[in-house]
Tab-separated table of C-alpha atoms in Angstrom:
chain	number	residue	atom	x	y	z
Q	1	MET	CA	-2.140	15.826	6.109
Q	2	GLU	CA	-5.435	17.478	5.115
Q	3	LEU	CA	-6.177	14.830	2.585
Q	4	LEU	CA	-4.868	12.102	5.058
Q	5	SER	CA	-7.718	13.650	7.089
Q	6	GLY	CA	-10.494	12.942	4.844
Q	7	VAL	CA	-10.303	9.391	4.719
Q	8	THR	CA	-10.628	6.635	7.561
Q	9	VAL	CA	-8.190	4.011	5.616
Q	10	GLY	CA	-4.858	2.926	4.103
Q	11	ARG	CA	-2.557	0.547	4.383
Q	12	VAL	CA	0.589	0.946	6.504
Q	13	VAL	CA	4.047	-1.070	5.696
Q	14	ILE	CA	6.383	-2.903	7.604
Q	15	SER	CA	9.507	-5.022	7.260
Q	16	ARG	CA	8.939	-8.778	8.644
Q	17	HIS	CA	11.913	-11.208	7.815
Q	18	THR	CA	13.382	-8.799	5.831
Q	19	LEU	CA	10.472	-8.768	3.165
Q	20	PRO	CA	8.140	-5.937	2.964
Q	21	ALA	CA	4.645	-6.780	4.290
Q	22	ILE	CA	1.630	-4.351	3.694
Q	23	ARG	CA	-1.892	-4.129	5.758
Q	24	PRO	CA	-5.034	-2.213	5.494
Q	25	VAL	CA	-5.955	-0.358	8.308
Q	26	ASN	CA	-8.262	2.229	9.775
Q	27	HIS	CA	-6.473	5.511	11.222
Q	28	LEU	CA	-7.503	8.657	12.528
Q	29	ILE	CA	-5.260	12.328	12.701
Q	30	ASP	CA	-4.729	13.571	16.327
Q	31	GLU	CA	-2.569	16.097	16.173
Q	32	GLY	CA	-0.456	15.375	13.249
Q	33	TRP	CA	0.046	12.092	14.195
Q	34	VAL	CA	-1.680	8.789	12.381
Q	35	VAL	CA	-3.164	6.660	14.823
Q	36	ILE	CA	-3.982	2.919	13.776
Q	37	ARG	CA	-5.766	-0.285	14.995
Q	38	THR	CA	-4.170	-3.454	13.657
Q	39	ARG	CA	-3.537	-6.992	15.198
Q	40	GLN	CA	-0.429	-7.631	17.292
Q	41	ASP	CA	0.697	-10.022	15.033
Q	42	VAL	CA	1.750	-7.094	12.834
Q	43	SER	CA	5.092	-6.258	14.309
Q	44	LEU	CA	5.296	-2.252	14.052
Q	45	VAL	CA	7.829	-2.072	16.256
Q	46	GLY	CA	11.242	-4.544	17.572
Q	47	SER	CA	13.173	-6.708	16.020
Q	48	ALA	CA	10.717	-7.341	12.881
Q	49	SER	CA	11.120	-3.298	11.861
Q	50	VAL	CA	14.099	-2.281	12.062
Q	51	SER	CA	13.777	0.955	14.543
Q	52	GLY	CA	10.030	0.773	14.266
Q	53	VAL	CA	10.209	2.771	10.990
Q	54	VAL	CA	6.672	2.343	9.225
Q	55	ALA	CA	5.722	3.535	5.887
Q	56	TYR	CA	2.051	4.669	6.086
Q	57	GLU	CA	0.144	5.401	2.324
Q	58	ALA	CA	-3.583	6.281	2.056
Q	59	ASP	CA	-5.277	7.514	-1.502
Q	60	VAL	CA	-8.337	8.081	-3.447
Q	61	LEU	CA	-8.091	6.410	-6.528
Q	62	ASP	CA	-10.568	6.730	-9.873
Q	63	PRO	CA	-9.219	4.120	-12.133
Q	64	ALA	CA	-12.344	5.180	-14.312
Q	65	THR	CA	-10.594	8.461	-14.345
Q	66	TRP	CA	-7.336	8.053	-13.700
Q	67	THR	CA	-7.263	10.388	-11.568
Q	68	GLY	CA	-7.074	11.029	-7.801
Q	69	TRP	CA	-3.714	11.664	-4.986
Q	70	SER	CA	-1.637	9.310	-3.210
Q	71	VAL	CA	0.169	10.441	0.485
Q	72	THR	CA	2.527	8.671	2.048
Q	73	ILE	CA	4.222	8.957	5.818
Q	74	THR	CA	7.325	7.525	6.488
Q	75	GLY	CA	8.022	7.513	10.586
Q	76	THR	CA	8.770	5.914	13.561
Q	77	ALA	CA	5.589	3.735	15.209
Q	78	SER	CA	4.818	3.625	18.794
Q	79	VAL	CA	2.709	1.603	20.256
Q	80	VAL	CA	0.095	2.913	22.866
Q	81	ARG	CA	0.644	0.792	26.294
Q	82	ALA	CA	-1.328	3.677	27.896
Q	83	THR	CA	-4.862	2.136	29.455
Q	84	ALA	CA	-6.722	5.229	29.448
Q	85	GLU	CA	-5.336	6.397	25.827
Q	86	LEU	CA	-5.647	2.947	24.495
Q	87	ALA	CA	-9.637	2.591	25.345
Q	88	CYS	CA	-9.881	5.701	23.719
Q	89	TYR	CA	-8.312	5.184	20.805
Q	90	ARG	CA	-10.086	1.595	20.646
Q	91	GLY	CA	-13.095	3.777	20.725
Q	92	LEU	CA	-12.626	5.778	17.565
Q	93	LEU	CA	-11.036	3.101	15.525
Q	94	THR	CA	-12.544	0.160	13.585
Q	95	ARG	CA	-10.227	-2.945	13.174
Q	96	TRP	CA	-9.893	-4.991	10.382
Q	97	VAL	CA	-9.287	-8.523	10.829
Q	98	ASP	CA	-9.960	-11.763	8.663
Q	99	GLY	CA	-12.178	-13.198	10.997
Q	100	GLY	CA	-11.909	-14.410	14.477
Q	101	GLY	CA	-10.755	-12.677	17.592
Q	102	GLY	CA	-6.937	-12.570	18.772
Q	103	ALA	CA	-5.561	-9.059	20.308
Q	104	ASP	CA	-5.197	-5.982	19.016
Q	105	GLN	CA	-2.757	-2.734	18.823
Q	106	VAL	CA	-3.019	0.895	18.757
Q	107	ALA	CA	-0.245	2.630	17.303
Q	108	LEU	CA	0.619	6.280	16.503
Q	109	ILE	CA	2.847	6.777	14.071
Q	110	SER	CA	5.505	10.393	13.802
Q	111	PRO	CA	4.538	11.970	10.341
Q	112	GLY	CA	8.780	11.984	10.072
Q	113	ASN	CA	8.607	12.751	6.067
Q	114	VAL	CA	5.412	13.778	4.832
Q	115	SER	CA	4.907	13.518	0.407
Q	116	GLY	CA	2.339	13.170	-1.660
Q	117	TYR	CA	0.982	13.725	-5.205
Q	118	ARG	CA	-1.749	14.179	-7.374
Q	119	LEU	CA	-2.193	11.613	-10.085
Q	120	VAL	CA	-3.391	12.443	-13.739
Q	121	ARG	CA	-3.445	10.151	-16.994
Q	122	THR	CA	-1.480	9.961	-19.799
Q	123	GLY	CA	-2.675	7.115	-20.919
Q	124	PRO	CA	-1.759	4.317	-23.014
Q	125	ALA	CA	0.972	5.620	-25.028
Q	126	SER	CA	2.668	5.096	-28.669
Q	127	THR	CA	6.125	4.941	-27.861
I	1	MET	CA	-4.802	-14.129	-8.392
I	2	GLU	CA	-8.466	-13.925	-9.279
I	3	LEU	CA	-9.214	-11.108	-7.184
I	4	LEU	CA	-6.138	-9.574	-8.808
I	5	SER	CA	-7.308	-9.712	-12.178
I	6	GLY	CA	-10.727	-8.052	-11.645
I	7	VAL	CA	-8.958	-4.911	-10.439
I	8	THR	CA	-6.470	-2.866	-12.552
I	9	VAL	CA	-4.548	-0.496	-9.503
I	10	GLY	CA	-2.791	-1.772	-6.554
I	11	ARG	CA	0.105	-0.511	-4.838
I	12	VAL	CA	3.940	-1.743	-4.954
I	13	VAL	CA	5.940	-1.498	-2.221
I	14	ILE	CA	10.386	-1.012	-2.757
I	15	SER	CA	12.599	-0.308	-0.259
I	16	ARG	CA	14.229	2.933	-0.871
I	17	HIS	CA	17.456	4.118	1.315
I	18	THR	CA	16.264	1.132	3.437
I	19	LEU	CA	13.082	2.949	4.015
I	20	PRO	CA	9.742	1.244	2.621
I	21	ALA	CA	8.306	3.629	-0.509
I	22	ILE	CA	5.261	2.810	-1.803
I	23	ARG	CA	3.797	4.069	-5.240
I	24	PRO	CA	0.070	3.563	-6.997
I	25	VAL	CA	0.498	1.489	-10.097
I	26	ASN	CA	-1.959	0.206	-12.926
I	27	HIS	CA	-1.388	-3.477	-13.557
I	28	LEU	CA	-2.272	-6.440	-15.121
I	29	ILE	CA	-1.704	-10.041	-14.600
I	30	ASP	CA	-0.202	-11.956	-17.764
I	31	GLU	CA	0.328	-15.927	-17.198
I	32	GLY	CA	0.411	-15.337	-13.570
I	33	TRP	CA	2.833	-12.272	-13.579
I	34	VAL	CA	2.009	-9.359	-12.259
I	35	VAL	CA	2.932	-6.797	-14.868
I	36	ILE	CA	2.995	-2.888	-13.563
I	37	ARG	CA	4.307	0.419	-15.520
I	38	THR	CA	5.745	3.119	-13.101
I	39	ARG	CA	8.081	5.960	-13.439
I	40	GLN	CA	12.192	4.809	-14.077
I	41	ASP	CA	12.610	6.995	-10.646
I	42	VAL	CA	10.988	4.169	-8.679
I	43	SER	CA	14.082	1.786	-8.306
I	44	LEU	CA	12.345	-1.422	-8.924
I	45	VAL	CA	15.708	-3.522	-9.223
I	46	GLY	CA	19.441	-3.032	-8.275
I	47	SER	CA	21.467	-1.425	-5.326
I	48	ALA	CA	18.455	0.328	-4.100
I	49	SER	CA	15.776	-2.471	-3.628
I	50	VAL	CA	17.950	-5.610	-2.156
I	51	SER	CA	17.766	-8.441	-4.898
I	52	GLY	CA	14.919	-7.231	-6.076
I	53	VAL	CA	12.571	-8.398	-4.211
I	54	VAL	CA	8.970	-6.130	-3.755
I	55	ALA	CA	5.719	-6.223	-2.415
I	56	TYR	CA	2.346	-6.074	-4.626
I	57	GLU	CA	-0.801	-4.816	-3.188
I	58	ALA	CA	-4.207	-4.650	-4.594
I	59	ASP	CA	-7.316	-4.399	-2.235
I	60	VAL	CA	-10.998	-3.189	-2.721
I	61	LEU	CA	-12.175	-1.874	0.812
I	62	ASP	CA	-15.810	-0.538	1.830
I	63	PRO	CA	-15.326	1.770	4.649
I	64	ALA	CA	-19.180	2.343	4.529
I	65	THR	CA	-19.632	-1.320	5.646
I	66	TRP	CA	-15.728	-2.215	6.227
I	67	THR	CA	-15.497	-4.884	4.837
I	68	GLY	CA	-13.368	-6.112	1.570
I	69	TRP	CA	-10.468	-8.403	0.372
I	70	SER	CA	-6.604	-7.486	0.312
I	71	VAL	CA	-4.259	-8.988	-1.941
I	72	THR	CA	-0.324	-9.023	-1.318
I	73	ILE	CA	2.705	-10.774	-3.736
I	74	THR	CA	6.194	-10.879	-2.738
I	75	GLY	CA	8.440	-11.428	-5.354
I	76	THR	CA	10.971	-10.368	-7.397
I	77	ALA	CA	10.687	-7.659	-10.053
I	78	SER	CA	12.238	-7.799	-13.510
I	79	VAL	CA	12.290	-5.010	-15.480
I	80	VAL	CA	11.213	-5.783	-19.246
I	81	ARG	CA	13.611	-4.426	-21.759
I	82	ALA	CA	12.977	-6.412	-25.221
I	83	THR	CA	11.592	-3.452	-27.498
I	84	ALA	CA	8.332	-5.570	-28.523
I	85	GLU	CA	7.542	-6.593	-25.199
I	86	LEU	CA	7.766	-3.147	-23.649
I	87	ALA	CA	5.675	-1.690	-26.711
I	88	CYS	CA	2.663	-4.344	-26.135
I	89	TYR	CA	3.043	-3.584	-22.480
I	90	ARG	CA	2.406	-0.155	-22.914
I	91	GLY	CA	-0.358	-0.328	-24.999
I	92	LEU	CA	-1.997	-2.151	-22.272
I	93	LEU	CA	-0.863	-0.328	-19.400
I	94	THR	CA	-1.926	3.121	-18.307
I	95	ARG	CA	0.666	5.212	-16.400
I	96	TRP	CA	-0.206	7.446	-13.508
I	97	VAL	CA	2.682	10.123	-12.900
I	98	ASP	CA	2.274	13.370	-10.831
I	99	GLY	CA	2.109	15.428	-14.145
I	100	GLY	CA	5.262	16.174	-16.470
I	101	GLY	CA	6.631	13.531	-18.535
I	102	GLY	CA	9.671	11.556	-17.439
I	103	ALA	CA	10.429	7.864	-18.246
I	104	ASP	CA	8.841	5.072	-17.387
I	105	GLN	CA	9.245	1.242	-17.366
I	106	VAL	CA	7.624	-1.847	-17.232
I	107	ALA	CA	8.153	-4.730	-15.054
I	108	LEU	CA	6.894	-8.365	-14.355
I	109	ILE	CA	6.810	-9.390	-9.919
I	110	SER	CA	7.081	-12.655	-10.007
I	111	PRO	CA	4.016	-14.473	-7.973
I	112	GLY	CA	6.682	-15.732	-5.402
I	113	ASN	CA	4.745	-15.438	-1.977
I	114	VAL	CA	0.517	-14.748	-2.250
I	115	SER	CA	-0.847	-14.090	0.442
I	116	GLY	CA	-4.901	-12.616	1.128
I	117	TYR	CA	-7.955	-12.194	3.294
I	118	ARG	CA	-11.084	-10.961	3.636
I	119	LEU	CA	-11.800	-8.093	5.600
I	120	VAL	CA	-14.783	-8.433	8.519
I	121	ARG	CA	-16.154	-5.665	10.820
I	122	THR	CA	-15.403	-5.940	13.850
I	123	GLY	CA	-16.599	-2.718	15.245
I	124	PRO	CA	-15.208	0.099	17.780
I	125	ALA	CA	-14.353	-2.743	20.624
I	126	SER	CA	-15.560	-1.677	24.528
I	127	THR	CA	-12.515	-3.138	25.716
């Protein structure tokens, strides 16, 4: 969670039509919860995502040295609906969109399962 | 696919025990196929992943300017088993692991569905 707090960008993974879909989003960590802001066409909860379980990954990767880290959280996403809470998070989070407007949503991801690892180079192998 | 060719790192998404799992890997584009190298504990095909369908995402994101792009490919993964082909790809691809050894595998992902978008800043909104 410390590593996650140090970056502002990650990728949320959901199931859409039984296929995995992935989107880059902006995040912040609030009392151990991962808070993200994304377009409403990304169905974080409901029928499109079984029981609202999502994965959230953030990493720092250096292709030049092949080092870095990756952290993945698997947890339940719940969409923020309280007006004041929503306004607060919207002020703190930047939304990334592919141009155009469209409604957005803020969701909290519970840190159900947190796993991570550091990456080290093994290089092209001869075997 | 041109954007994908320009970078060497992406993230493969699979279903593991019905939950999404995501791993950073090294890739190359070969005749329209995405070739990745990863540890064998990442089950790309078989019972752990329904019909071997995976998502592969690569992006270039700049948190300072909130610009960049993201491309996601959804396709069927097939593990390379031919010895010569395997040796060839292993020479071209770097494997990222969390220390230690362990067997690795090379897989081809068919470009079944390619989608992408460019990111632009909207900034923290007041509404």
